[in-house]
Short mmCIF file of N, CA, C and O in Angstrom, two decimals:
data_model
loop_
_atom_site.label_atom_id
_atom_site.label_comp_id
_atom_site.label_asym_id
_atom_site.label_seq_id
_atom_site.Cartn_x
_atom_site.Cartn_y
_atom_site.Cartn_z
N UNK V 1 186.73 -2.37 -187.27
CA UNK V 1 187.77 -2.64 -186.31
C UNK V 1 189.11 -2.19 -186.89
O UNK V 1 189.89 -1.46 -186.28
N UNK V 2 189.33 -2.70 -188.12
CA UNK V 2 190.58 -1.83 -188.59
C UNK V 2 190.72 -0.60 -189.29
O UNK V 2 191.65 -0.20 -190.00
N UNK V 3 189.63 -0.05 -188.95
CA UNK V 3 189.40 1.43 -189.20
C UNK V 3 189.77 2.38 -188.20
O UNK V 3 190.45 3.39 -188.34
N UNK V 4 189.12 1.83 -186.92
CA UNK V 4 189.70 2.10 -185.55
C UNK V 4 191.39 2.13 -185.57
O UNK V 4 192.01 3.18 -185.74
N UNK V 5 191.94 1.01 -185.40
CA UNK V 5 193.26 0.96 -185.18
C UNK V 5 193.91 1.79 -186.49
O UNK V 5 194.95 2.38 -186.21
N UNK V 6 193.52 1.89 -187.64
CA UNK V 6 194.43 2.80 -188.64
C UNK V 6 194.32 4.30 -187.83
O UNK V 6 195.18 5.15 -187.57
N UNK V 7 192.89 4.22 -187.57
CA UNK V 7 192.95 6.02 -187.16
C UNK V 7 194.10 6.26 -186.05
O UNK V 7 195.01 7.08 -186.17
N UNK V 8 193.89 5.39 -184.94
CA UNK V 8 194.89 5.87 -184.11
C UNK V 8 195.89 5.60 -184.24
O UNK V 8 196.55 6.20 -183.39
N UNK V 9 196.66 4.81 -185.03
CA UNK V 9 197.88 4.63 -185.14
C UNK V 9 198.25 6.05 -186.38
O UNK V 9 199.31 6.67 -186.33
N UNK V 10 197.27 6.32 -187.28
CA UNK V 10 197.58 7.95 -187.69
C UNK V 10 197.65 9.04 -186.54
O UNK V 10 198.63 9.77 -186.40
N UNK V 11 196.73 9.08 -185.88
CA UNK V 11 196.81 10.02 -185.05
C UNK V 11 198.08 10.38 -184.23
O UNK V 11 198.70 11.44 -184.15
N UNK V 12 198.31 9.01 -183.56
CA UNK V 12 200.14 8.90 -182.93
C UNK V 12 201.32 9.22 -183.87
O UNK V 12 202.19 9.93 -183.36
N UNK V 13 201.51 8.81 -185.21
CA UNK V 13 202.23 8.83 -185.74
C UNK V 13 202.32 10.37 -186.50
O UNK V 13 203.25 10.61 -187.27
N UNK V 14 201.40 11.24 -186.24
CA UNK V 14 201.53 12.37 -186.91
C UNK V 14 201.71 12.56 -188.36
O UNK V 14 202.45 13.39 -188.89
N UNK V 15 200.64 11.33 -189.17
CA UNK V 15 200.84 11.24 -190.35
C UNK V 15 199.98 12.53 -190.93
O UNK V 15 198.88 12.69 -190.41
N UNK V 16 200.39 13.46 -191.95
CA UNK V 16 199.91 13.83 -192.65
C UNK V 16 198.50 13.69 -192.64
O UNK V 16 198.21 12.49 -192.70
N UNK V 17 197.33 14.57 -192.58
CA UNK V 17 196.05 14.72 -192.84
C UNK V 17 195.51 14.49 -191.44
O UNK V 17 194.30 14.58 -191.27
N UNK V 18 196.01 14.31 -190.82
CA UNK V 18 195.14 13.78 -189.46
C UNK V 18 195.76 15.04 -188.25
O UNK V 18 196.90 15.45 -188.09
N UNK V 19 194.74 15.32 -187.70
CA UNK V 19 195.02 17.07 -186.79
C UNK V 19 194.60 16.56 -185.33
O UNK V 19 193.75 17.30 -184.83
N UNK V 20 194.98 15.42 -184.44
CA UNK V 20 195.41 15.28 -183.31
C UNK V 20 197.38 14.60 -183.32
O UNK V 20 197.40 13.53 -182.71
N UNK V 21 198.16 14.80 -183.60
CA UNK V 21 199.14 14.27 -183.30
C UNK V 21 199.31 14.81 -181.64
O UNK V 21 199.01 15.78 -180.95
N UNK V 22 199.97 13.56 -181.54
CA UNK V 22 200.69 13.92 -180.10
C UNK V 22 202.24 13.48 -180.26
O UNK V 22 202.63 12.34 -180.52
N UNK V 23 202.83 14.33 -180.10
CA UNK V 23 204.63 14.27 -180.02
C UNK V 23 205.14 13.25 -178.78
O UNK V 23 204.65 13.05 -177.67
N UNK V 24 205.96 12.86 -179.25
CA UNK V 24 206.74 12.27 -178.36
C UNK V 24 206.16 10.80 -177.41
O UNK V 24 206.31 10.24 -176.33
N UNK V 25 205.40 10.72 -178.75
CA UNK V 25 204.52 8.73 -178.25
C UNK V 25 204.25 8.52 -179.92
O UNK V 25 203.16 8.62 -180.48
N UNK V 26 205.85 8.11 -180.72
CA UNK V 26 205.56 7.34 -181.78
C UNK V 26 205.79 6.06 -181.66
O UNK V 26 206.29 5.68 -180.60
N UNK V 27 205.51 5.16 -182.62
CA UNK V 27 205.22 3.88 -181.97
C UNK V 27 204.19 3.13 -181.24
O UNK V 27 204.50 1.94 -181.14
N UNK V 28 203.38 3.36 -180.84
CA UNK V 28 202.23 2.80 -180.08
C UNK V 28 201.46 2.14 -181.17
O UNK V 28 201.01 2.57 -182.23
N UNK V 29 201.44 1.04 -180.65
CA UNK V 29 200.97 -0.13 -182.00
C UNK V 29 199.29 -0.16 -180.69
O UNK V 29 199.35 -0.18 -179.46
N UNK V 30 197.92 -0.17 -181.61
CA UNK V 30 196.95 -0.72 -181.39
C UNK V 30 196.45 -1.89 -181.74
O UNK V 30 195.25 -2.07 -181.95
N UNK V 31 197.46 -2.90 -181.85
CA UNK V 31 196.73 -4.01 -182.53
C UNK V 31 196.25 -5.26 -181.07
O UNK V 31 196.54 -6.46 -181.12
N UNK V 32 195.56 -4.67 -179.99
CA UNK V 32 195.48 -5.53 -178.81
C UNK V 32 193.63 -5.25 -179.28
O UNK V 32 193.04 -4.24 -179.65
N UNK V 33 193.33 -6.20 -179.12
CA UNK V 33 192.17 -6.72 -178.95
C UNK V 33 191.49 -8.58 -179.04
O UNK V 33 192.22 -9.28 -179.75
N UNK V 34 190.81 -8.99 -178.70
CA UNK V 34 190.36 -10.38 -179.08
C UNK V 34 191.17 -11.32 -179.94
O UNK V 34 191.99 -12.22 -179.78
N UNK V 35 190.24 -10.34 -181.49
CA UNK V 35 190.15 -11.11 -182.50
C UNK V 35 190.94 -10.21 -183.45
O UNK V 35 190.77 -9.00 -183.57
N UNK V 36 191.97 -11.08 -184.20
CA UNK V 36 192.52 -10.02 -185.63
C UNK V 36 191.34 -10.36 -186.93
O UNK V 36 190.26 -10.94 -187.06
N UNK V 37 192.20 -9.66 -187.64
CA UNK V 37 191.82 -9.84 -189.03
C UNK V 37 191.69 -11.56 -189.15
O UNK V 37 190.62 -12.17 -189.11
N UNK V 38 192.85 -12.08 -189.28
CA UNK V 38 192.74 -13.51 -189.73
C UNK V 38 191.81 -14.78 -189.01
O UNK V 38 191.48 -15.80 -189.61
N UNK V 39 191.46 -14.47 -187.57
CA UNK V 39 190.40 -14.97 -187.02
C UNK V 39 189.58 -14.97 -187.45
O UNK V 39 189.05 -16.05 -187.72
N UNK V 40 188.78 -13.37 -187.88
CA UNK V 40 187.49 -13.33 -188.47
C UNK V 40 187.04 -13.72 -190.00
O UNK V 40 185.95 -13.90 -190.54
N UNK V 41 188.61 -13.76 -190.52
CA UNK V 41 188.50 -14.44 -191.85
C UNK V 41 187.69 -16.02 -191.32
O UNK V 41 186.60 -16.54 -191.58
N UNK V 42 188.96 -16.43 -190.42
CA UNK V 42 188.72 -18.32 -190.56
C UNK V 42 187.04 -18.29 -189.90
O UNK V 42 186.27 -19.11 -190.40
N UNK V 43 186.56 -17.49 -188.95
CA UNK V 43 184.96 -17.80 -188.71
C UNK V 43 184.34 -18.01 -189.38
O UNK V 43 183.59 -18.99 -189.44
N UNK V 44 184.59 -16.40 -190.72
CA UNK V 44 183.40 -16.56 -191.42
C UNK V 44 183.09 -17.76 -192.47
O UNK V 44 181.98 -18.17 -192.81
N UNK V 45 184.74 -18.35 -193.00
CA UNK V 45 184.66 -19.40 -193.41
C UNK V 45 184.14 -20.67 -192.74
O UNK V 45 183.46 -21.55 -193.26
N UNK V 46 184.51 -20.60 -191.66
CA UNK V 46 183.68 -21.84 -191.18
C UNK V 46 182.27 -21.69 -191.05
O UNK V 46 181.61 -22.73 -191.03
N UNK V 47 181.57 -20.38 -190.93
CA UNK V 47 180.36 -20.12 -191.13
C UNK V 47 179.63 -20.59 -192.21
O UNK V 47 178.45 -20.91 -192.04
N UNK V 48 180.21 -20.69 -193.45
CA UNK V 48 179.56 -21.12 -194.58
C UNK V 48 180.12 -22.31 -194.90
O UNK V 48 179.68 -23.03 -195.80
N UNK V 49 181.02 -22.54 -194.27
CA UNK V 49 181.12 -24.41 -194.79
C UNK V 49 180.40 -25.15 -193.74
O UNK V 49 179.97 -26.23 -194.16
N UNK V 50 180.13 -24.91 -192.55
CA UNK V 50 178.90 -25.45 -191.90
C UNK V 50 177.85 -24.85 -191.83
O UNK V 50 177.34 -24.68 -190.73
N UNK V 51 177.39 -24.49 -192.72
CA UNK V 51 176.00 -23.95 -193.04
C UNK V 51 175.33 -25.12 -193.22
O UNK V 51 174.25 -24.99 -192.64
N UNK V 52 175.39 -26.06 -193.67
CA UNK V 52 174.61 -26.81 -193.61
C UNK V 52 173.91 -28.02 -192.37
O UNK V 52 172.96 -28.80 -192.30
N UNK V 53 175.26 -27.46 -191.38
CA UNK V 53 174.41 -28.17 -190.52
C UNK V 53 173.38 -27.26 -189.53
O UNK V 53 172.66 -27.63 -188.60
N UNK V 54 173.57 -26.15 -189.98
CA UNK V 54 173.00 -25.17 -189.11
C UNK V 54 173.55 -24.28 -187.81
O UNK V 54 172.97 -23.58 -186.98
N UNK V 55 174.85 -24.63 -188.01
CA UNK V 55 175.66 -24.09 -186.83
C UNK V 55 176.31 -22.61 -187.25
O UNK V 55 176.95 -21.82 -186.56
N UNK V 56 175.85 -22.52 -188.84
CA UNK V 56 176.44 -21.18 -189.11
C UNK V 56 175.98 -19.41 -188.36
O UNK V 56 176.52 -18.30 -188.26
N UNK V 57 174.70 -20.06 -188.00
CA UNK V 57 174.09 -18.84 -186.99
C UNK V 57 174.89 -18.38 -186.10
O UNK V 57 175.28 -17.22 -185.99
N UNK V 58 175.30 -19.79 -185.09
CA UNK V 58 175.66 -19.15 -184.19
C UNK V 58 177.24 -18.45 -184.41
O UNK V 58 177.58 -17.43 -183.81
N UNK V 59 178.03 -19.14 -185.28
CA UNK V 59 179.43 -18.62 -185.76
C UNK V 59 179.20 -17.10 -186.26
O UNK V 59 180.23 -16.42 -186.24
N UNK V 60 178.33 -16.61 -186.60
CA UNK V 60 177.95 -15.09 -186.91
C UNK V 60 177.24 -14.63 -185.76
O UNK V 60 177.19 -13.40 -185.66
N UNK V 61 176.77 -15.20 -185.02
CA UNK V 61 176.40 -14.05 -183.87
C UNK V 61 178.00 -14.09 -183.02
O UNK V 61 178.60 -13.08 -182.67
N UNK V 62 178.64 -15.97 -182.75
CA UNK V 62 179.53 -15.09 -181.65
C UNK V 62 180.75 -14.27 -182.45
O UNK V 62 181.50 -13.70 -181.66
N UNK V 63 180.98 -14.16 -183.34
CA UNK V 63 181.77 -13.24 -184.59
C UNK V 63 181.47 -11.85 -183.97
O UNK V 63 182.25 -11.20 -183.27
N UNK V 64 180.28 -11.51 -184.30
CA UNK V 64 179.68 -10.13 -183.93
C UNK V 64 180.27 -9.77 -182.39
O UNK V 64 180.94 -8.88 -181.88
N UNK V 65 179.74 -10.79 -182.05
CA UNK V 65 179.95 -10.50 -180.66
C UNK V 65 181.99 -9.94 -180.02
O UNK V 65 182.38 -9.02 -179.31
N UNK V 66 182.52 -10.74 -180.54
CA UNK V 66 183.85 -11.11 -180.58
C UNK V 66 184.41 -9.40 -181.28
O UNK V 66 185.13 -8.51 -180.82
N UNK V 67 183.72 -9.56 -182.46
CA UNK V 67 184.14 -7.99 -183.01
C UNK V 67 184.27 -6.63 -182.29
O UNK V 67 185.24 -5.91 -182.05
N UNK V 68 182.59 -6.51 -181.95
CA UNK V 68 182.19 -5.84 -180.86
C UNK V 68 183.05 -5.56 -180.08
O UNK V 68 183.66 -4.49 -180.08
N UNK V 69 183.31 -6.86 -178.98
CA UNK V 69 184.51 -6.40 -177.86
C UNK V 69 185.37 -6.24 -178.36
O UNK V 69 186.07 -6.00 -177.38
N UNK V 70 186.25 -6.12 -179.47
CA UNK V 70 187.57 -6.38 -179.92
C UNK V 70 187.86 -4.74 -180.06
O UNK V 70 188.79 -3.98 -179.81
N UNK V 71 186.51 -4.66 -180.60
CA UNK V 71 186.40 -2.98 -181.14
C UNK V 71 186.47 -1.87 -179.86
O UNK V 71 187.17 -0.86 -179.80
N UNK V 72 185.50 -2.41 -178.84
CA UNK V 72 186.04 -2.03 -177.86
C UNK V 72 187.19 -1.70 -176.96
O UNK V 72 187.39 -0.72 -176.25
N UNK V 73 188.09 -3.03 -177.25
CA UNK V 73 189.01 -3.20 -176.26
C UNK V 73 190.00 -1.52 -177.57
O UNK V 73 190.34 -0.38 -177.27
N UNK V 74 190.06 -2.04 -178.46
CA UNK V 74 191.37 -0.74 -179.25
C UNK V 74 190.95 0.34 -178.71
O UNK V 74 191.78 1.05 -178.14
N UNK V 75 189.21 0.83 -178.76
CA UNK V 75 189.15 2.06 -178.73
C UNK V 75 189.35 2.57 -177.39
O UNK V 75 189.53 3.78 -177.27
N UNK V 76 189.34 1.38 -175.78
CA UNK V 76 189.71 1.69 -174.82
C UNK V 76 191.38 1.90 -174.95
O UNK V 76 191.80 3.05 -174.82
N UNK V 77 192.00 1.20 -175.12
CA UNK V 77 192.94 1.34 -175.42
C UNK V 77 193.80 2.96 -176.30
O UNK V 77 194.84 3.57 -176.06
N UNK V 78 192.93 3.08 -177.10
CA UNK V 78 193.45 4.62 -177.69
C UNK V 78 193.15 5.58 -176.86
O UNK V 78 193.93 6.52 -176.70
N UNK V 79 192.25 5.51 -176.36
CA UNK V 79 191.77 6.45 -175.07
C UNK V 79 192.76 6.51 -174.12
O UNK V 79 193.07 7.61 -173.68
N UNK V 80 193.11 5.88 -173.86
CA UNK V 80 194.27 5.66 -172.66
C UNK V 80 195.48 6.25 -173.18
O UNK V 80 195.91 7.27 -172.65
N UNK V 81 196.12 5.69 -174.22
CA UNK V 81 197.57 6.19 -174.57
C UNK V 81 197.29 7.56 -175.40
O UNK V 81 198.30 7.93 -176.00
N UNK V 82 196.31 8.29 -175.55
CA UNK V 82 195.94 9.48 -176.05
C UNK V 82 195.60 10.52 -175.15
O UNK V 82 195.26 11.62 -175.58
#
């Protein structure tokens, strides 16, 4: 997921090494989706501190799940302003 959003925010910004720039749309922040970074931190932690009651399954499937769309929503998103 934040592989996604680095690429396109290179791509917009016409950084060095990257061979789609587009002029005149700097600035376009991709950080719209679900879940950030720090969400999926606090899941996975709660994933393993309730591991023991057994609820950690489902905190990793809906994680995945959550990612998934999140990943989605940027890459719709780059599509659009690209």
């Amino acid at each position: 997921i934040s592989y996604a959003r680095a690429r396109a925010e290179g791509v917009v910004a016409g950084r060095p090494g990257t061979s789609f720039a587009v002029p005149g749309k700097p600035g376009i922040k991709f950080s719209h989706g679900l879940i950030e970074r720090g969400e999926r931190i606090v899941l996975v932690i709660a994933a393993v501190a309730l591991h023991q009651f057994g609820i950690s399954l489902l905190i990793i499937y809906a994680l995945t799940v959550l990612s998934a769309y999140t990943l989605g929503q940027r890459i719709w998103h780059a599509y659009k302003n690209l």
